[in-house]
């Protein structure tokens, strides 16, 4: 297993298979790579199945234990099942993050291909609010979630971005997740770094405090030291990376863009290492390079950013709701 200069072992790889998407979320950072492309736009630059398979093979050689496929919207690719089946032969722990809009018709085939788990992004269970944030319909997404549960892709984690338009809905979302067996909730702090709109930010420390006060139990995961809060049987994970030194110092993940460039940090685009055309030894040295040069704390890349503690009192808080 390889570690970076800050002692962080790399155990996890997140692979974007496309920049295309059929939604248009108002906050989308597309893995830090700018606006997504329309589903039918030219996509000749996307990695082939064979290129992805080779990358995953080298990742396994370096002791990487889990793979997550993402995008853009990974389900715009018709060959995602094949990508997954070739990947699980190298690294069995393969999961997927999707907007869920096409999951209804693919969940079974994805499971058969070897997919272990799925995250589905659901910022609101109100169809009007959902559409205004994601520019797509909620109903097919909910059907996709039901189908994923039916075929045994459990647990299904619902990703909810926490920003001004969703903040008040956290208690309602916890209730929703608690009403269906097999669901978990992942609250993701809105990351404004590469999409602007800092005014959408909320005081995530206040959200954390609210969760601590209402939860019956709290766990801390190794990855990013993410906190997991239990509301009786409902599991709620908080992913709060923005200016969070503890998060960065426990980051064990590298990334790959849809063009096959290795990437050391979600929030950086100045550290991309192309791998196209490299032979196996070249690919191994590209892996060593991305791992040995990766930097925590934004790598000094985002410099004009307020520190987290200075944001606190200026931002709105999640509404009190005893008894959740
Ligand atoms: N299209 C898929 C989806 O929406 O789930 C996968 C790709 S999307 C880039 C991966 C996750 O990042 C989604 O859960 C999305 O809500 C989240 N995300 C996108 N932009 C974000 C931002 N600016 N801040 C926080 N999370 C964001
Ligand atoms: Fe971005 Fe995912 Fe939304 Fe598409 S569905 S716009 S990739 S967050």
Coordinates of C-alpha atoms and ligand atoms in Angstrom, one line a residue:
X1 CA 0.0 0.0 0.0
X2 CA 1.3 3.5 -0.9
X3 CA 1.2 6.5 1.5
X4 CA 1.7 10.1 0.7
X5 CA 4.2 12.5 2.3
X6 CA 1.6 13.2 5.1
X7 CA 1.4 9.5 6.1
X8 CA -2.0 9.1 4.5
X9 CA -2.4 5.5 3.0
X10 CA -4.4 5.4 -0.2
X11 CA -7.1 2.7 0.1
X12 CA -9.8 4.0 -2.2
X13 CA -10.3 5.2 -5.7
X14 CA -13.1 7.2 -7.2
X15 CA -13.4 6.9 -11.0
X16 CA -15.4 9.3 -13.2
X17 CA -16.6 7.4 -16.3
X18 CA -18.2 10.4 -18.0
X19 CA -18.6 14.2 -18.0
X20 CA -22.1 13.8 -19.5
X21 CA -25.3 14.1 -17.4
X22 CA -29.1 14.2 -18.0
X23 CA -29.6 16.5 -15.0
X24 CA -28.3 20.0 -14.4
X25 CA -28.0 20.5 -10.6
X26 CA -27.5 24.1 -9.6
X27 CA -24.5 23.3 -7.4
X28 CA -22.8 20.7 -9.6
X29 CA -19.0 20.7 -9.3
X30 CA -18.6 17.6 -11.6
X31 CA -15.6 16.3 -9.5
X32 CA -14.1 19.8 -9.7
X33 CA -14.0 19.8 -13.5
X34 CA -16.6 22.4 -14.4
X35 CA -20.1 22.1 -16.0
X36 CA -21.3 18.7 -17.1
X37 CA -22.0 18.0 -20.8
X38 CA -25.4 16.9 -22.3
X39 CA -26.0 13.2 -22.6
X40 CA -25.8 13.2 -26.4
X41 CA -22.8 15.4 -26.7
X42 CA -19.6 14.0 -28.2
X43 CA -17.7 11.8 -25.7
X44 CA -14.9 10.2 -27.6
X45 CA -12.5 11.3 -24.9
X46 CA -14.1 9.0 -22.2
X47 CA -12.0 6.1 -21.0
X48 CA -12.8 2.8 -22.7
X49 CA -13.7 -0.3 -20.7
X50 CA -10.2 -1.7 -21.3
X51 CA -8.6 1.5 -20.0
X52 CA -10.7 1.5 -16.9
X53 CA -9.9 -2.2 -16.3
X54 CA -6.2 -1.6 -16.6
X55 CA -6.3 1.3 -14.1
X56 CA -8.2 -0.8 -11.6
X57 CA -5.7 -3.6 -12.0
X58 CA -2.8 -1.2 -11.2
X59 CA -4.8 0.2 -8.3
X60 CA -5.1 -3.3 -6.9
X61 CA -1.4 -3.9 -7.2
X62 CA -1.0 -0.8 -4.9
X63 CA -3.3 -2.2 -2.3
X64 CA -6.4 -0.1 -3.1
X65 CA -9.4 -1.9 -1.7
X66 CA -12.5 -0.1 -2.9
X67 CA -13.7 1.6 -6.1
X68 CA -16.5 4.0 -6.6
X69 CA -17.8 4.9 -10.1
X70 CA -19.2 8.4 -10.6
X71 CA -19.5 11.1 -13.2
X72 CA -21.2 13.2 -14.6
X73 CA -24.0 10.6 -14.5
X74 CA -22.4 7.2 -14.8
X75 CA -25.6 5.6 -16.1
X76 CA -25.5 7.6 -19.3
X77 CA -22.9 5.0 -20.3
X78 CA -24.5 1.9 -21.8
X79 CA -21.4 -0.2 -20.9
X80 CA -21.4 0.6 -17.2
X81 CA -22.4 -3.0 -16.4
X82 CA -19.4 -4.2 -18.3
X83 CA -17.1 -1.7 -16.6
X84 CA -18.3 -3.0 -13.3
X85 CA -18.0 -6.7 -14.1
X86 CA -14.4 -6.3 -15.3
X87 CA -13.6 -4.1 -12.2
X88 CA -14.9 -6.5 -9.6
X89 CA -12.6 -9.2 -10.9
X90 CA -9.7 -7.0 -9.8
X91 CA -11.2 -5.3 -6.7
X92 CA -14.5 -6.8 -5.4
X93 CA -15.7 -3.8 -3.4
X94 CA -17.3 -1.7 -6.2
X95 CA -20.0 1.0 -5.6
X96 CA -21.6 3.7 -7.6
X97 CA -22.9 7.2 -7.1
X98 CA -25.8 8.1 -9.4
X99 CA -28.6 10.6 -9.8
X100 CA -30.9 7.5 -9.9
X101 CA -33.0 8.7 -12.8
X102 CA -32.2 5.6 -14.9
X103 CA -31.6 3.1 -12.1
X104 CA -35.1 1.5 -12.3
X105 CA -34.1 -0.3 -15.5
X106 CA -30.5 -1.1 -14.7
X107 CA -30.4 -2.0 -11.0
X108 CA -30.7 -5.7 -11.5
X109 CA -28.1 -5.8 -14.3
X110 CA -25.7 -3.7 -12.2
X111 CA -26.1 -6.1 -9.3
X112 CA -25.6 -9.1 -11.6
X113 CA -22.4 -7.4 -12.8
X114 CA -21.1 -7.4 -9.2
X115 CA -22.1 -3.9 -7.9
X116 CA -22.2 -4.0 -4.1
X117 CA -23.8 -0.7 -3.1
X118 CA -25.2 2.5 -4.5
X119 CA -25.5 6.1 -3.5
X120 CA -28.4 8.0 -5.0
X121 CA -28.6 11.7 -4.8
X122 CA -31.8 13.0 -3.4
X123 CA -31.7 16.5 -2.1
X124 CA -35.4 16.8 -1.4
X125 CA -38.4 14.5 -1.4
X126 CA -40.6 17.4 -2.5
X127 CA -40.9 17.0 -6.3
X128 CA -41.0 20.8 -6.9
X129 CA -38.0 21.5 -4.7
X130 CA -36.2 18.5 -6.2
X131 CA -36.7 19.8 -9.7
X132 CA -35.7 23.3 -8.9
X133 CA -32.4 22.0 -7.5
X134 CA -31.6 19.1 -9.8
X135 CA -33.5 20.1 -13.0
X136 CA -35.0 16.6 -13.3
X137 CA -37.9 14.5 -12.0
X138 CA -38.1 12.9 -8.5
X139 CA -40.5 10.1 -9.4
X140 CA -38.2 8.0 -11.5
X141 CA -35.4 8.5 -8.9
X142 CA -37.7 7.1 -6.1
X143 CA -38.6 4.2 -8.4
X144 CA -34.9 3.6 -9.0
X145 CA -34.3 3.5 -5.2
X146 CA -37.1 1.0 -4.7
X147 CA -35.7 -1.2 -7.4
X148 CA -32.2 -1.1 -6.1
X149 CA -33.5 -2.2 -2.7
X150 CA -35.6 -4.9 -4.3
X151 CA -32.6 -6.5 -6.0
X152 CA -30.6 -6.3 -2.8
X153 CA -28.2 -3.4 -3.4
X154 CA -28.3 -2.6 0.3
X155 CA -27.8 -0.3 1.9
X156 CA -28.9 2.5 -0.5
X157 CA -27.3 5.7 0.7
X158 CA -29.2 8.9 -0.1
X159 CA -26.9 11.8 -0.8
X160 CA -28.3 15.1 0.3
X161 CA -26.3 18.3 -0.3
X162 CA -26.8 20.6 2.6
X163 CA -27.1 24.2 1.5
X164 CA -29.6 27.0 2.0
X165 CA -32.4 25.5 -0.1
X166 CA -32.2 22.1 1.7
X167 CA -31.2 23.0 5.3
X168 CA -34.7 23.1 6.7
X169 CA -35.5 19.7 5.3
X170 CA -33.0 17.6 7.2
X171 CA -35.4 16.4 9.9
X172 CA -38.0 15.5 7.2
X173 CA -35.3 13.6 5.2
X174 CA -34.3 11.6 8.4
X175 CA -38.0 10.7 8.8
X176 CA -38.2 9.6 5.2
X177 CA -35.1 7.4 5.4
X178 CA -36.3 5.9 8.7
X179 CA -39.6 4.8 7.1
X180 CA -37.9 2.5 4.6
X181 CA -35.7 -0.5 5.5
X182 CA -32.3 -0.5 3.8
X183 CA -31.8 3.3 3.4
X184 CA -29.1 5.5 5.0
X185 CA -28.7 9.2 4.7
X186 CA -25.5 11.0 3.8
X187 CA -25.5 14.7 4.4
X188 CA -22.9 16.4 2.1
X189 CA -21.7 19.9 2.9
X190 CA -22.2 22.2 -0.1
X191 CA -18.8 22.9 -1.6
X192 CA -18.7 26.3 -3.1
X193 CA -15.0 26.3 -4.0
X194 CA -15.4 25.5 -7.7
X195 CA -19.0 26.6 -8.3
X196 CA -19.1 30.0 -6.6
X197 CA -22.4 30.9 -4.8
X198 CA -20.9 31.2 -1.3
X199 CA -24.2 32.7 -0.2
X200 CA -25.7 29.2 -0.4
X201 CA -23.4 27.9 2.4
X202 CA -24.8 27.1 5.8
X203 CA -23.2 26.7 9.1
X204 CA -22.2 23.1 9.0
X205 CA -20.9 23.1 12.5
X206 CA -24.4 24.1 13.7
X207 CA -25.7 21.1 11.7
X208 CA -23.2 18.9 13.3
X209 CA -24.2 20.2 16.8
X210 CA -27.9 19.6 15.9
X211 CA -27.1 16.0 14.9
X212 CA -25.1 15.4 18.1
X213 CA -27.9 16.8 20.3
X214 CA -30.6 14.7 18.6
X215 CA -28.7 11.4 17.9
X216 CA -28.9 8.4 20.2
X217 CA -25.3 7.3 19.3
X218 CA -22.3 8.6 17.3
X219 CA -19.6 6.7 15.4
X220 CA -16.5 7.9 13.6
X221 CA -15.5 6.3 10.4
X222 CA -11.8 5.8 9.3
X223 CA -12.4 7.5 5.9
X224 CA -12.2 11.3 6.4
X225 CA -13.1 10.7 10.1
X226 CA -16.7 11.1 9.0
X227 CA -19.2 11.2 11.8
X228 CA -22.1 8.8 11.7
X229 CA -25.2 9.7 13.8
X230 CA -27.9 7.2 14.8
X231 CA -31.5 8.4 15.2
X232 CA -32.7 5.1 16.7
X233 CA -32.3 2.8 13.7
X234 CA -31.7 5.6 11.2
X235 CA -28.0 6.1 10.2
X236 CA -27.0 9.6 9.1
X237 CA -23.4 10.3 7.9
X238 CA -22.0 13.9 7.7
X239 CA -19.5 14.6 5.0
X240 CA -18.1 18.1 5.7
X241 CA -14.9 18.7 3.9
X242 CA -14.8 22.4 3.5
X243 CA -11.8 23.8 5.4
X244 CA -11.9 20.7 7.6
X245 CA -8.3 19.8 8.5
X246 CA -9.4 16.6 10.2
X247 CA -11.3 15.5 7.1
X248 CA -8.3 16.1 4.8
X249 CA -5.8 14.5 7.2
X250 CA -7.9 11.3 7.1
X251 CA -8.5 11.3 3.3
X252 CA -7.4 7.9 1.8
X253 CA -8.9 8.5 -1.7
X254 CA -7.5 9.3 -5.1
X255 CA -9.5 10.1 -8.2
X256 CA -9.5 9.5 -11.9
X257 CA -11.2 11.8 -14.5
X258 CA -13.3 10.5 -17.4
X259 CA -10.2 11.1 -19.6
X260 CA -8.1 8.8 -17.4
X261 CA -6.2 11.6 -15.6
X262 CA -5.1 10.8 -12.0
X263 CA -6.2 13.4 -9.5
X264 CA -5.0 13.7 -5.9
X265 CA -7.8 15.9 -4.5
X266 CA -11.4 16.6 -5.4
X267 CA -10.8 20.3 -5.0
X268 CA -7.8 20.6 -7.3
X269 CA -7.5 20.6 -11.1
X270 CA -3.9 21.7 -11.2
X271 CA -2.5 18.3 -10.3
X272 CA -3.9 16.1 -13.1
X273 CA -1.6 13.3 -14.3
X274 CA -2.6 12.0 -17.8
X275 CA -2.3 8.2 -18.2
X276 CA -3.5 7.7 -21.8
X277 CA -0.9 5.9 -23.9
X278 CA 1.3 4.8 -21.0
X279 CA 2.5 1.2 -20.8
X280 CA 2.0 -0.7 -17.6
X281 CA 5.2 0.6 -16.0
X282 CA 4.3 4.1 -17.0
X283 CA 0.9 3.7 -15.4
X284 CA 2.5 2.4 -12.2
X285 CA 4.8 5.4 -12.0
X286 CA 1.9 7.8 -12.6
X287 CA 0.1 6.1 -9.6
X288 CA 3.3 6.6 -7.5
X289 CA 3.5 10.2 -8.6
X290 CA -0.2 11.1 -7.8
X291 CA 0.1 9.5 -4.4
X292 CA 3.5 10.9 -3.4
X293 CA 2.5 14.5 -4.5
X294 CA -1.0 14.7 -3.1
X295 CA -1.4 17.4 -0.5
X296 CA -4.0 17.9 2.2
X297 CA -5.8 21.2 3.2
X298 CA -6.5 22.2 -0.4
X299 CA -2.8 22.2 -1.2
X300 CA -2.7 25.9 -1.0
X301 CA -4.8 26.0 -4.2
X302 CA -7.8 27.7 -2.8
X303 CA -6.3 30.7 -0.9
X304 CA -8.9 33.4 -0.6
X305 CA -11.3 31.3 1.5
X306 CA -12.6 32.3 5.0
X307 CA -11.7 29.9 7.8
X308 CA -14.5 27.7 9.1
X309 CA -14.7 29.3 12.5
X310 CA -15.2 32.8 11.0
X311 CA -18.3 31.6 9.2
X312 CA -20.3 30.3 12.1
X313 CA -22.6 32.9 13.5
X314 CA -23.3 34.5 10.1
X315 CA -25.0 31.5 8.7
X316 CA -28.5 29.9 9.2
X317 CA -29.0 26.9 11.4
X318 CA -31.1 23.8 11.0
X319 CA -34.4 24.3 12.7
X320 CA -34.9 22.8 16.2
X321 CA -37.2 19.9 16.1
X322 CA -37.3 17.9 19.4
X323 CA -38.2 14.2 19.2
X324 CA -36.7 13.4 15.7
Ligands
LIG1 N1 -24.4 12.3 -11.1 C1 -24.2 11.6 -10.0 C2 -25.0 12.1 -8.8 O1 -25.5 13.3 -8.9 O2 -25.1 11.4 -7.8 C3 -22.8 11.4 -9.6 C4 -21.9 12.5 -9.7 S1 -22.1 13.9 -8.6 C5 -20.8 15.0 -9.0 C6 -21.6 13.1 -7.0 C7 -22.1 13.8 -5.8 O3 -21.6 15.1 -5.6 C8 -23.7 13.9 -5.8 O4 -24.2 13.4 -4.6 C9 -23.8 15.4 -5.8 O5 -25.0 15.8 -5.2 C10 -22.6 15.9 -5.1 N2 -22.2 17.3 -5.5 C11 -22.1 17.9 -6.7 N3 -21.7 19.2 -6.6 C12 -21.6 19.4 -5.2 C13 -21.2 20.6 -4.5 N4 -20.9 21.7 -5.1 N5 -21.1 20.5 -3.2 C14 -21.4 19.3 -2.5 N6 -21.8 18.2 -3.2 C15 -21.9 18.2 -4.5
LIG2 FE1 -23.8 17.0 -11.4 FE2 -24.7 14.6 -10.6 FE3 -26.4 16.7 -10.8 FE4 -25.5 15.6 -13.0 S1 -26.8 14.7 -11.4 S2 -25.6 17.7 -12.6 S3 -23.4 15.0 -12.3 S4 -24.6 16.4 -9.4

